[in-house]
Amino acid sequence: MSVQHDDSIPTREKVLVIGAGPAGLAAAAALRAVGLPFDLVDGAEHVGGVWSGASGKTNEVVW
Ligand SMILES: Cc1cc2nc3c(=O)[nH]c(=O)nc-3n(C[C@H](O)[C@H](O)[C@H](O)COP(=O)(O)OP(=O)(O)OC[C@H]3O[C@@H](n4cnc5c(N)ncnc54)[C@H](O)[C@@H]3O)c2cc1C
């Protein structure tokens, strides 16, 4: 996937990505690729979301 930074987008503000699961991590990677500043936060103490296997919702590690 190719992402290009539109220079008409103001970049004084930071993007806030909520959730460090696969979707949030992919969003963060795309933002970094185009040089847009962001913070990535998660309510859990680990990144990876469900894929971390540490959600407490399942004893099975995904993948
Ligand atoms: C039991 C199970 C097995 C699975 N097995 C597979 C598999 O084998 N292969 C596969 O491809 N997919 C599998 N999936 C699906 C895969 O886990 C999901 O598609 C994927 O995790 C979705 O990613 P996500 O980032 O959208 O959400 P999540 O992985 O759910 O991540 C969301 C993150 O956001 C955080 N969050 C949520 N709300 C807030 C809030 N208000 N404030 C701060 N943080 C917040 C959570 O703590 C979490 O870290 C499985 C799912 C389950 C439940």
mmCIF file with all atom_site columns, N, CA, C and O in Angstrom, residues 1-7 11 15 17 24-38:
data_model
loop_
_atom_site.group_PDB
_atom_site.id
_atom_site.type_symbol
_atom_site.label_atom_id
_atom_site.label_alt_id
_atom_site.label_comp_id
_atom_site.label_asym_id
_atom_site.label_entity_id
_atom_site.label_seq_id
_atom_site.pdbx_PDB_ins_code
_atom_site.Cartn_x
_atom_site.Cartn_y
_atom_site.Cartn_z
_atom_site.occupancy
_atom_site.B_iso_or_equiv
_atom_site.pdbx_formal_charge
_atom_site.auth_seq_id
_atom_site.auth_comp_id
_atom_site.auth_asym_id
_atom_site.auth_atom_id
_atom_site.pdbx_PDB_model_num
ATOM 1   N N  . MET A 1 1  ? 0.850  -1.182 0.000  1.00 0.00 ? 1  MET A N  1
ATOM 2   C CA . MET A 1 1  ? 0.000  0.000  0.000  1.00 0.00 ? 1  MET A CA 1
ATOM 3   C C  . MET A 1 1  ? 0.882  1.228  0.000  1.00 0.00 ? 1  MET A C  1
ATOM 4   O O  . MET A 1 1  ? 1.818  1.336  0.766  1.00 0.00 ? 1  MET A O  1
ATOM 5   N N  . SER A 1 2  ? 0.592  2.150  -0.868 1.00 0.00 ? 2  SER A N  1
ATOM 6   C CA . SER A 1 2  ? 1.350  3.389  -0.945 1.00 0.00 ? 2  SER A CA 1
ATOM 7   C C  . SER A 1 2  ? 0.546  4.523  -0.320 1.00 0.00 ? 2  SER A C  1
ATOM 8   O O  . SER A 1 2  ? -0.620 4.721  -0.650 1.00 0.00 ? 2  SER A O  1
ATOM 9   N N  . VAL A 1 3  ? 1.165  5.215  0.617  1.00 0.00 ? 3  VAL A N  1
ATOM 10  C CA . VAL A 1 3  ? 0.496  6.342  1.268  1.00 0.00 ? 3  VAL A CA 1
ATOM 11  C C  . VAL A 1 3  ? 1.315  7.589  1.008  1.00 0.00 ? 3  VAL A C  1
ATOM 12  O O  . VAL A 1 3  ? 2.523  7.591  1.210  1.00 0.00 ? 3  VAL A O  1
ATOM 13  N N  . GLN A 1 4  ? 0.680  8.630  0.509  1.00 0.00 ? 4  GLN A N  1
ATOM 14  C CA . GLN A 1 4  ? 1.394  9.868  0.252  1.00 0.00 ? 4  GLN A CA 1
ATOM 15  C C  . GLN A 1 4  ? 0.872  10.961 1.168  1.00 0.00 ? 4  GLN A C  1
ATOM 16  O O  . GLN A 1 4  ? -0.314 11.016 1.465  1.00 0.00 ? 4  GLN A O  1
ATOM 17  N N  . HIS A 1 5  ? 1.777  11.804 1.604  1.00 0.00 ? 5  HIS A N  1
ATOM 18  C CA . HIS A 1 5  ? 1.412  12.905 2.486  1.00 0.00 ? 5  HIS A CA 1
ATOM 19  C C  . HIS A 1 5  ? 0.917  14.066 1.663  1.00 0.00 ? 5  HIS A C  1
ATOM 20  O O  . HIS A 1 5  ? 1.615  14.565 0.792  1.00 0.00 ? 5  HIS A O  1
ATOM 21  N N  . ASP A 1 6  ? -0.303 14.480 1.929  1.00 0.00 ? 6  ASP A N  1
ATOM 22  C CA . ASP A 1 6  ? -0.881 15.650 1.271  1.00 0.00 ? 6  ASP A CA 1
ATOM 23  C C  . ASP A 1 6  ? -0.394 16.886 2.021  1.00 0.00 ? 6  ASP A C  1
ATOM 24  O O  . ASP A 1 6  ? -0.765 17.104 3.168  1.00 0.00 ? 6  ASP A O  1
ATOM 25  N N  . ASP A 1 7  ? 0.436  17.692 1.362  1.00 0.00 ? 7  ASP A N  1
ATOM 26  C CA . ASP A 1 7  ? 1.018  18.859 2.035  1.00 0.00 ? 7  ASP A CA 1
ATOM 27  C C  . ASP A 1 7  ? -0.033 19.883 2.448  1.00 0.00 ? 7  ASP A C  1
ATOM 28  O O  . ASP A 1 7  ? 0.248  20.784 3.226  1.00 0.00 ? 7  ASP A O  1
ATOM 29  N N  . THR A 1 11 ? -0.127 20.032 9.789  1.00 0.00 ? 11 THR A N  1
ATOM 30  C CA . THR A 1 11 ? 0.548  19.012 10.597 1.00 0.00 ? 11 THR A CA 1
ATOM 31  C C  . THR A 1 11 ? 0.990  19.557 11.948 1.00 0.00 ? 11 THR A C  1
ATOM 32  O O  . THR A 1 11 ? 1.832  18.966 12.599 1.00 0.00 ? 11 THR A O  1
ATOM 33  N N  . VAL A 1 15 ? -1.877 13.360 15.644 1.00 0.00 ? 15 VAL A N  1
ATOM 34  C CA . VAL A 1 15 ? -2.955 12.379 15.533 1.00 0.00 ? 15 VAL A CA 1
ATOM 35  C C  . VAL A 1 15 ? -2.925 11.511 16.788 1.00 0.00 ? 15 VAL A C  1
ATOM 36  O O  . VAL A 1 15 ? -1.852 11.159 17.283 1.00 0.00 ? 15 VAL A O  1
ATOM 37  N N  . VAL A 1 17 ? -3.942 7.925  18.006 1.00 0.00 ? 17 VAL A N  1
ATOM 38  C CA . VAL A 1 17 ? -4.393 6.580  17.629 1.00 0.00 ? 17 VAL A CA 1
ATOM 39  C C  . VAL A 1 17 ? -4.762 5.859  18.917 1.00 0.00 ? 17 VAL A C  1
ATOM 40  O O  . VAL A 1 17 ? -3.923 5.683  19.803 1.00 0.00 ? 17 VAL A O  1
ATOM 41  N N  . GLY A 1 24 ? -4.473 -0.398 15.077 1.00 0.00 ? 24 GLY A N  1
ATOM 42  C CA . GLY A 1 24 ? -3.782 0.789  15.567 1.00 0.00 ? 24 GLY A CA 1
ATOM 43  C C  . GLY A 1 24 ? -2.321 0.812  15.169 1.00 0.00 ? 24 GLY A C  1
ATOM 44  O O  . GLY A 1 24 ? -1.777 1.862  14.811 1.00 0.00 ? 24 GLY A O  1
ATOM 45  N N  . LEU A 1 25 ? -1.674 -0.359 15.225 1.00 0.00 ? 25 LEU A N  1
ATOM 46  C CA . LEU A 1 25 ? -0.264 -0.428 14.837 1.00 0.00 ? 25 LEU A CA 1
ATOM 47  C C  . LEU A 1 25 ? -0.095 -0.143 13.345 1.00 0.00 ? 25 LEU A C  1
ATOM 48  O O  . LEU A 1 25 ? 0.858  0.520  12.933 1.00 0.00 ? 25 LEU A O  1
ATOM 49  N N  . ALA A 1 26 ? -1.049 -0.641 12.532 1.00 0.00 ? 26 ALA A N  1
ATOM 50  C CA . ALA A 1 26 ? -0.988 -0.370 11.091 1.00 0.00 ? 26 ALA A CA 1
ATOM 51  C C  . ALA A 1 26 ? -1.208 1.113  10.823 1.00 0.00 ? 26 ALA A C  1
ATOM 52  O O  . ALA A 1 26 ? -0.537 1.712  9.973  1.00 0.00 ? 26 ALA A O  1
ATOM 53  N N  . ALA A 1 27 ? -2.129 1.720  11.570 1.00 0.00 ? 27 ALA A N  1
ATOM 54  C CA . ALA A 1 27 ? -2.371 3.153  11.405 1.00 0.00 ? 27 ALA A CA 1
ATOM 55  C C  . ALA A 1 27 ? -1.129 3.951  11.787 1.00 0.00 ? 27 ALA A C  1
ATOM 56  O O  . ALA A 1 27 ? -0.738 4.891  11.095 1.00 0.00 ? 27 ALA A O  1
ATOM 57  N N  . ALA A 1 28 ? -0.491 3.550  12.887 1.00 0.00 ? 28 ALA A N  1
ATOM 58  C CA . ALA A 1 28 ? 0.726  4.236  13.332 1.00 0.00 ? 28 ALA A CA 1
ATOM 59  C C  . ALA A 1 28 ? 1.835  4.106  12.294 1.00 0.00 ? 28 ALA A C  1
ATOM 60  O O  . ALA A 1 28 ? 2.563  5.069  12.020 1.00 0.00 ? 28 ALA A O  1
ATOM 61  N N  . ALA A 1 29 ? 1.965  2.922  11.712 1.00 0.00 ? 29 ALA A N  1
ATOM 62  C CA . ALA A 1 29 ? 3.005  2.710  10.693 1.00 0.00 ? 29 ALA A CA 1
ATOM 63  C C  . ALA A 1 29 ? 2.741  3.592  9.474  1.00 0.00 ? 29 ALA A C  1
ATOM 64  O O  . ALA A 1 29 ? 3.678  4.167  8.903  1.00 0.00 ? 29 ALA A O  1
ATOM 65  N N  . ALA A 1 30 ? 1.461  3.703  9.086  1.00 0.00 ? 30 ALA A N  1
ATOM 66  C CA . ALA A 1 30 ? 1.121  4.530  7.931  1.00 0.00 ? 30 ALA A CA 1
ATOM 67  C C  . ALA A 1 30 ? 1.383  6.001  8.225  1.00 0.00 ? 30 ALA A C  1
ATOM 68  O O  . ALA A 1 30 ? 1.882  6.742  7.369  1.00 0.00 ? 30 ALA A O  1
ATOM 69  N N  . LEU A 1 31 ? 1.068  6.442  9.444  1.00 0.00 ? 31 LEU A N  1
ATOM 70  C CA . LEU A 1 31 ? 1.315  7.834  9.819  1.00 0.00 ? 31 LEU A CA 1
ATOM 71  C C  . LEU A 1 31 ? 2.806  8.134  9.833  1.00 0.00 ? 31 LEU A C  1
ATOM 72  O O  . LEU A 1 31 ? 3.257  9.167  9.348  1.00 0.00 ? 31 LEU A O  1
ATOM 73  N N  . ARG A 1 32 ? 3.587  7.204  10.401 1.00 0.00 ? 32 ARG A N  1
ATOM 74  C CA . ARG A 1 32 ? 5.040  7.394  10.431 1.00 0.00 ? 32 ARG A CA 1
ATOM 75  C C  . ARG A 1 32 ? 5.613  7.442  9.022  1.00 0.00 ? 32 ARG A C  1
ATOM 76  O O  . ARG A 1 32 ? 6.506  8.229  8.726  1.00 0.00 ? 32 ARG A O  1
ATOM 77  N N  . ALA A 1 33 ? 5.058  6.597  8.135  1.00 0.00 ? 33 ALA A N  1
ATOM 78  C CA . ALA A 1 33 ? 5.567  6.535  6.762  1.00 0.00 ? 33 ALA A CA 1
ATOM 79  C C  . ALA A 1 33 ? 5.420  7.859  6.037  1.00 0.00 ? 33 ALA A C  1
ATOM 80  O O  . ALA A 1 33 ? 6.224  8.181  5.156  1.00 0.00 ? 33 ALA A O  1
ATOM 81  N N  . VAL A 1 34 ? 4.376  8.625  6.374  1.00 0.00 ? 34 VAL A N  1
ATOM 82  C CA . VAL A 1 34 ? 4.170  9.908  5.706  1.00 0.00 ? 34 VAL A CA 1
ATOM 83  C C  . VAL A 1 34 ? 4.626  11.074 6.575  1.00 0.00 ? 34 VAL A C  1
ATOM 84  O O  . VAL A 1 34 ? 4.416  12.234 6.230  1.00 0.00 ? 34 VAL A O  1
ATOM 85  N N  . GLY A 1 35 ? 5.218  10.765 7.738  1.00 0.00 ? 35 GLY A N  1
ATOM 86  C CA . GLY A 1 35 ? 5.812  11.813 8.559  1.00 0.00 ? 35 GLY A CA 1
ATOM 87  C C  . GLY A 1 35 ? 4.827  12.612 9.386  1.00 0.00 ? 35 GLY A C  1
ATOM 88  O O  . GLY A 1 35 ? 5.141  13.732 9.802  1.00 0.00 ? 35 GLY A O  1
ATOM 89  N N  . LEU A 1 36 ? 3.650  12.073 9.621  1.00 0.00 ? 36 LEU A N  1
ATOM 90  C CA . LEU A 1 36 ? 2.676  12.786 10.455 1.00 0.00 ? 36 LEU A CA 1
ATOM 91  C C  . LEU A 1 36 ? 2.884  12.396 11.914 1.00 0.00 ? 36 LEU A C  1
ATOM 92  O O  . LEU A 1 36 ? 2.986  11.213 12.241 1.00 0.00 ? 36 LEU A O  1
ATOM 93  N N  . PRO A 1 37 ? 2.926  13.383 12.805 1.00 0.00 ? 37 PRO A N  1
ATOM 94  C CA . PRO A 1 37 ? 3.136  13.083 14.225 1.00 0.00 ? 37 PRO A CA 1
ATOM 95  C C  . PRO A 1 37 ? 1.910  12.424 14.839 1.00 0.00 ? 37 PRO A C  1
ATOM 96  O O  . PRO A 1 37 ? 0.777  12.747 14.469 1.00 0.00 ? 37 PRO A O  1
ATOM 97  N N  . PHE A 1 38 ? 2.161  11.505 15.754 1.00 0.00 ? 38 PHE A N  1
ATOM 98  C CA . PHE A 1 38 ? 1.033  10.813 16.385 1.00 0.00 ? 38 PHE A CA 1
ATOM 99  C C  . PHE A 1 38 ? 1.430  10.330 17.764 1.00 0.00 ? 38 PHE A C  1
ATOM 100 O O  . PHE A 1 38 ? 2.618  10.197 18.079 1.00 0.00 ? 38 PHE A O  1
#
